[in-house]
JSON list of C-alpha atoms in Angstrom, two decimals:
[
{"chain": "A", "resi": 162, "resn": "MET", "atom": "CA", "xyz": [6.03, 23.02, 65.53]},
{"chain": "A", "resi": 163, "resn": "LEU", "atom": "CA", "xyz": [8.06, 20.10, 66.67]},
{"chain": "A", "resi": 164, "resn": "LEU", "atom": "CA", "xyz": [11.83, 20.85, 66.57]},
{"chain": "A", "resi": 165, "resn": "ASN", "atom": "CA", "xyz": [15.47, 19.69, 67.91]},
{"chain": "A", "resi": 166, "resn": "ASN", "atom": "CA", "xyz": [16.20, 21.29, 71.04]},
{"chain": "A", "resi": 167, "resn": "ARG", "atom": "CA", "xyz": [19.91, 23.10, 70.08]},
{"chain": "A", "resi": 168, "resn": "PHE", "atom": "CA", "xyz": [21.35, 25.93, 70.94]},
{"chain": "A", "resi": 169, "resn": "GLY", "atom": "CA", "xyz": [20.15, 29.16, 68.29]},
{"chain": "A", "resi": 170, "resn": "VAL", "atom": "CA", "xyz": [17.49, 27.33, 67.05]},
{"chain": "A", "resi": 171, "resn": "LEU", "atom": "CA", "xyz": [15.04, 30.16, 68.29]},
{"chain": "A", "resi": 172, "resn": "ASN", "atom": "CA", "xyz": [16.62, 32.83, 67.25]},
{"chain": "A", "resi": 173, "resn": "ARG", "atom": "CA", "xyz": [16.66, 31.47, 63.98]},
{"chain": "A", "resi": 174, "resn": "ILE", "atom": "CA", "xyz": [12.99, 30.92, 63.91]},
{"chain": "A", "resi": 175, "resn": "THR", "atom": "CA", "xyz": [12.31, 34.79, 65.33]},
{"chain": "A", "resi": 176, "resn": "GLY", "atom": "CA", "xyz": [14.78, 36.10, 63.17]},
{"chain": "A", "resi": 177, "resn": "LEU", "atom": "CA", "xyz": [12.75, 34.38, 60.14]},
{"chain": "A", "resi": 178, "resn": "TYR", "atom": "CA", "xyz": [9.44, 36.38, 61.23]},
{"chain": "A", "resi": 179, "resn": "SER", "atom": "CA", "xyz": [11.57, 39.57, 61.99]},
{"chain": "A", "resi": 180, "resn": "LYS", "atom": "CA", "xyz": [13.39, 39.61, 58.65]},
{"chain": "A", "resi": 181, "resn": "ARG", "atom": "CA", "xyz": [9.99, 39.42, 56.83]},
{"chain": "A", "resi": 182, "resn": "CYS", "atom": "CA", "xyz": [8.48, 42.08, 59.18]},
{"chain": "A", "resi": 183, "resn": "TYR", "atom": "CA", "xyz": [6.08, 39.54, 60.79]},
{"chain": "A", "resi": 184, "resn": "ASN", "atom": "CA", "xyz": [4.68, 40.28, 64.09]},
{"chain": "A", "resi": 185, "resn": "ILE", "atom": "CA", "xyz": [4.60, 37.19, 66.90]},
{"chain": "A", "resi": 186, "resn": "GLU", "atom": "CA", "xyz": [1.91, 37.91, 69.53]},
{"chain": "A", "resi": 187, "resn": "THR", "atom": "CA", "xyz": [2.74, 35.34, 71.95]},
{"chain": "A", "resi": 188, "resn": "ILE", "atom": "CA", "xyz": [5.27, 32.54, 71.83]},
{"chain": "A", "resi": 189, "resn": "HIS", "atom": "CA", "xyz": [5.71, 29.15, 74.51]},
{"chain": "A", "resi": 190, "resn": "ALA", "atom": "CA", "xyz": [7.86, 26.64, 74.38]},
{"chain": "A", "resi": 191, "resn": "GLY", "atom": "CA", "xyz": [8.07, 23.29, 76.34]},
{"chain": "A", "resi": 192, "resn": "PRO", "atom": "CA", "xyz": [9.71, 19.92, 76.72]},
{"chain": "A", "resi": 193, "resn": "THR", "atom": "CA", "xyz": [7.63, 16.74, 74.62]},
{"chain": "A", "resi": 194, "resn": "GLU", "atom": "CA", "xyz": [7.84, 12.94, 75.63]},
{"chain": "A", "resi": 195, "resn": "VAL", "atom": "CA", "xyz": [10.99, 12.63, 73.18]},
{"chain": "A", "resi": 196, "resn": "PRO", "atom": "CA", "xyz": [14.04, 13.76, 74.60]},
{"chain": "A", "resi": 197, "resn": "GLY", "atom": "CA", "xyz": [15.78, 16.23, 72.74]},
{"chain": "A", "resi": 198, "resn": "VAL", "atom": "CA", "xyz": [12.50, 17.60, 71.16]},
{"chain": "A", "resi": 199, "resn": "THR", "atom": "CA", "xyz": [11.22, 21.17, 72.11]},
{"chain": "A", "resi": 200, "resn": "ARG", "atom": "CA", "xyz": [7.36, 21.69, 71.16]},
{"chain": "A", "resi": 201, "resn": "LEU", "atom": "CA", "xyz": [7.03, 25.96, 70.16]},
{"chain": "A", "resi": 202, "resn": "VAL", "atom": "CA", "xyz": [4.13, 27.56, 69.43]},
{"chain": "A", "resi": 203, "resn": "ILE", "atom": "CA", "xyz": [3.49, 30.90, 68.27]},
{"chain": "A", "resi": 204, "resn": "GLU", "atom": "CA", "xyz": [0.73, 33.16, 67.53]},
{"chain": "A", "resi": 205, "resn": "SER", "atom": "CA", "xyz": [1.06, 35.20, 64.99]},
{"chain": "A", "resi": 206, "resn": "THR", "atom": "CA", "xyz": [-1.46, 37.27, 62.70]},
{"chain": "A", "resi": 207, "resn": "GLY", "atom": "CA", "xyz": [-1.45, 37.48, 58.74]},
{"chain": "A", "resi": 208, "resn": "ASP", "atom": "CA", "xyz": [-3.05, 37.01, 55.51]},
{"chain": "A", "resi": 209, "resn": "GLU", "atom": "CA", "xyz": [-2.93, 33.65, 54.01]},
{"chain": "A", "resi": 210, "resn": "TYR", "atom": "CA", "xyz": [0.12, 34.68, 52.22]},
{"chain": "A", "resi": 211, "resn": "MET", "atom": "CA", "xyz": [2.12, 35.04, 55.06]},
{"chain": "A", "resi": 212, "resn": "LYS", "atom": "CA", "xyz": [1.12, 31.87, 56.65]},
{"chain": "A", "resi": 213, "resn": "THR", "atom": "CA", "xyz": [1.89, 29.88, 53.69]},
{"chain": "A", "resi": 214, "resn": "GLN", "atom": "CA", "xyz": [5.22, 32.07, 53.14]},
{"chain": "A", "resi": 215, "resn": "VAL", "atom": "CA", "xyz": [6.12, 31.33, 56.72]},
{"chain": "A", "resi": 216, "resn": "ILE", "atom": "CA", "xyz": [5.46, 27.61, 57.01]},
{"chain": "A", "resi": 217, "resn": "ALA", "atom": "CA", "xyz": [7.53, 27.21, 53.60]},
{"chain": "A", "resi": 218, "resn": "GLN", "atom": "CA", "xyz": [10.18, 29.22, 55.13]},
{"chain": "A", "resi": 219, "resn": "LEU", "atom": "CA", "xyz": [10.07, 27.08, 58.74]},
{"chain": "A", "resi": 220, "resn": "GLU", "atom": "CA", "xyz": [9.99, 23.68, 56.73]},
{"chain": "A", "resi": 221, "resn": "LYS", "atom": "CA", "xyz": [13.48, 24.69, 55.32]},
{"chain": "A", "resi": 222, "resn": "LEU", "atom": "CA", "xyz": [15.12, 25.26, 58.82]},
{"chain": "A", "resi": 223, "resn": "TYR", "atom": "CA", "xyz": [17.27, 22.14, 59.50]},
{"chain": "A", "resi": 224, "resn": "ASP", "atom": "CA", "xyz": [16.55, 21.78, 63.26]},
{"chain": "A", "resi": 225, "resn": "VAL", "atom": "CA", "xyz": [12.51, 22.21, 62.61]},
{"chain": "A", "resi": 226, "resn": "ARG", "atom": "CA", "xyz": [10.83, 18.38, 62.49]},
{"chain": "A", "resi": 227, "resn": "LYS", "atom": "CA", "xyz": [7.31, 19.24, 61.85]},
{"chain": "A", "resi": 228, "resn": "VAL", "atom": "CA", "xyz": [5.46, 22.84, 61.42]},
{"chain": "A", "resi": 229, "resn": "GLU", "atom": "CA", "xyz": [1.21, 22.84, 61.73]},
{"chain": "A", "resi": 230, "resn": "ILE", "atom": "CA", "xyz": [-1.27, 25.88, 61.64]},
{"chain": "A", "resi": 231, "resn": "THR", "atom": "CA", "xyz": [-3.95, 25.41, 64.12]},
{"chain": "A", "resi": 232, "resn": "LYS", "atom": "CA", "xyz": [-6.51, 28.20, 63.76]},
{"chain": "A", "resi": 233, "resn": "GLU", "atom": "CA", "xyz": [-8.30, 28.89, 67.17]},
{"chain": "A", "resi": 234, "resn": "GLU", "atom": "CA", "xyz": [-11.88, 29.32, 67.10]},
{"chain": "A", "resi": 235, "resn": "PRO", "atom": "CA", "xyz": [-12.97, 33.18, 68.43]},
{"chain": "A", "resi": 236, "resn": "ASP", "atom": "CA", "xyz": [-14.60, 33.33, 71.51]},
{"chain": "A", "resi": 237, "resn": "ALA", "atom": "CA", "xyz": [-18.26, 33.29, 71.75]},
{"chain": "A", "resi": 238, "resn": "PRO", "atom": "CA", "xyz": [-19.94, 36.25, 72.88]}
]
């Protein structure tokens, strides 16, 4: 997801997961080519209902610019 690089944004996002008892497996944040915008990657497990709920809630946050789900392919044996 892309979000404004402002104080407390990461705390609000992780709080959203915490309030709903969803688990964050990994979280990565880094700068983008646009000043003041941060790319945040969260890896989490859950069913389709959980995904739609999290996306809907994240999109309501003021500092969140874009939310996108990417599916990682399982490793080949």
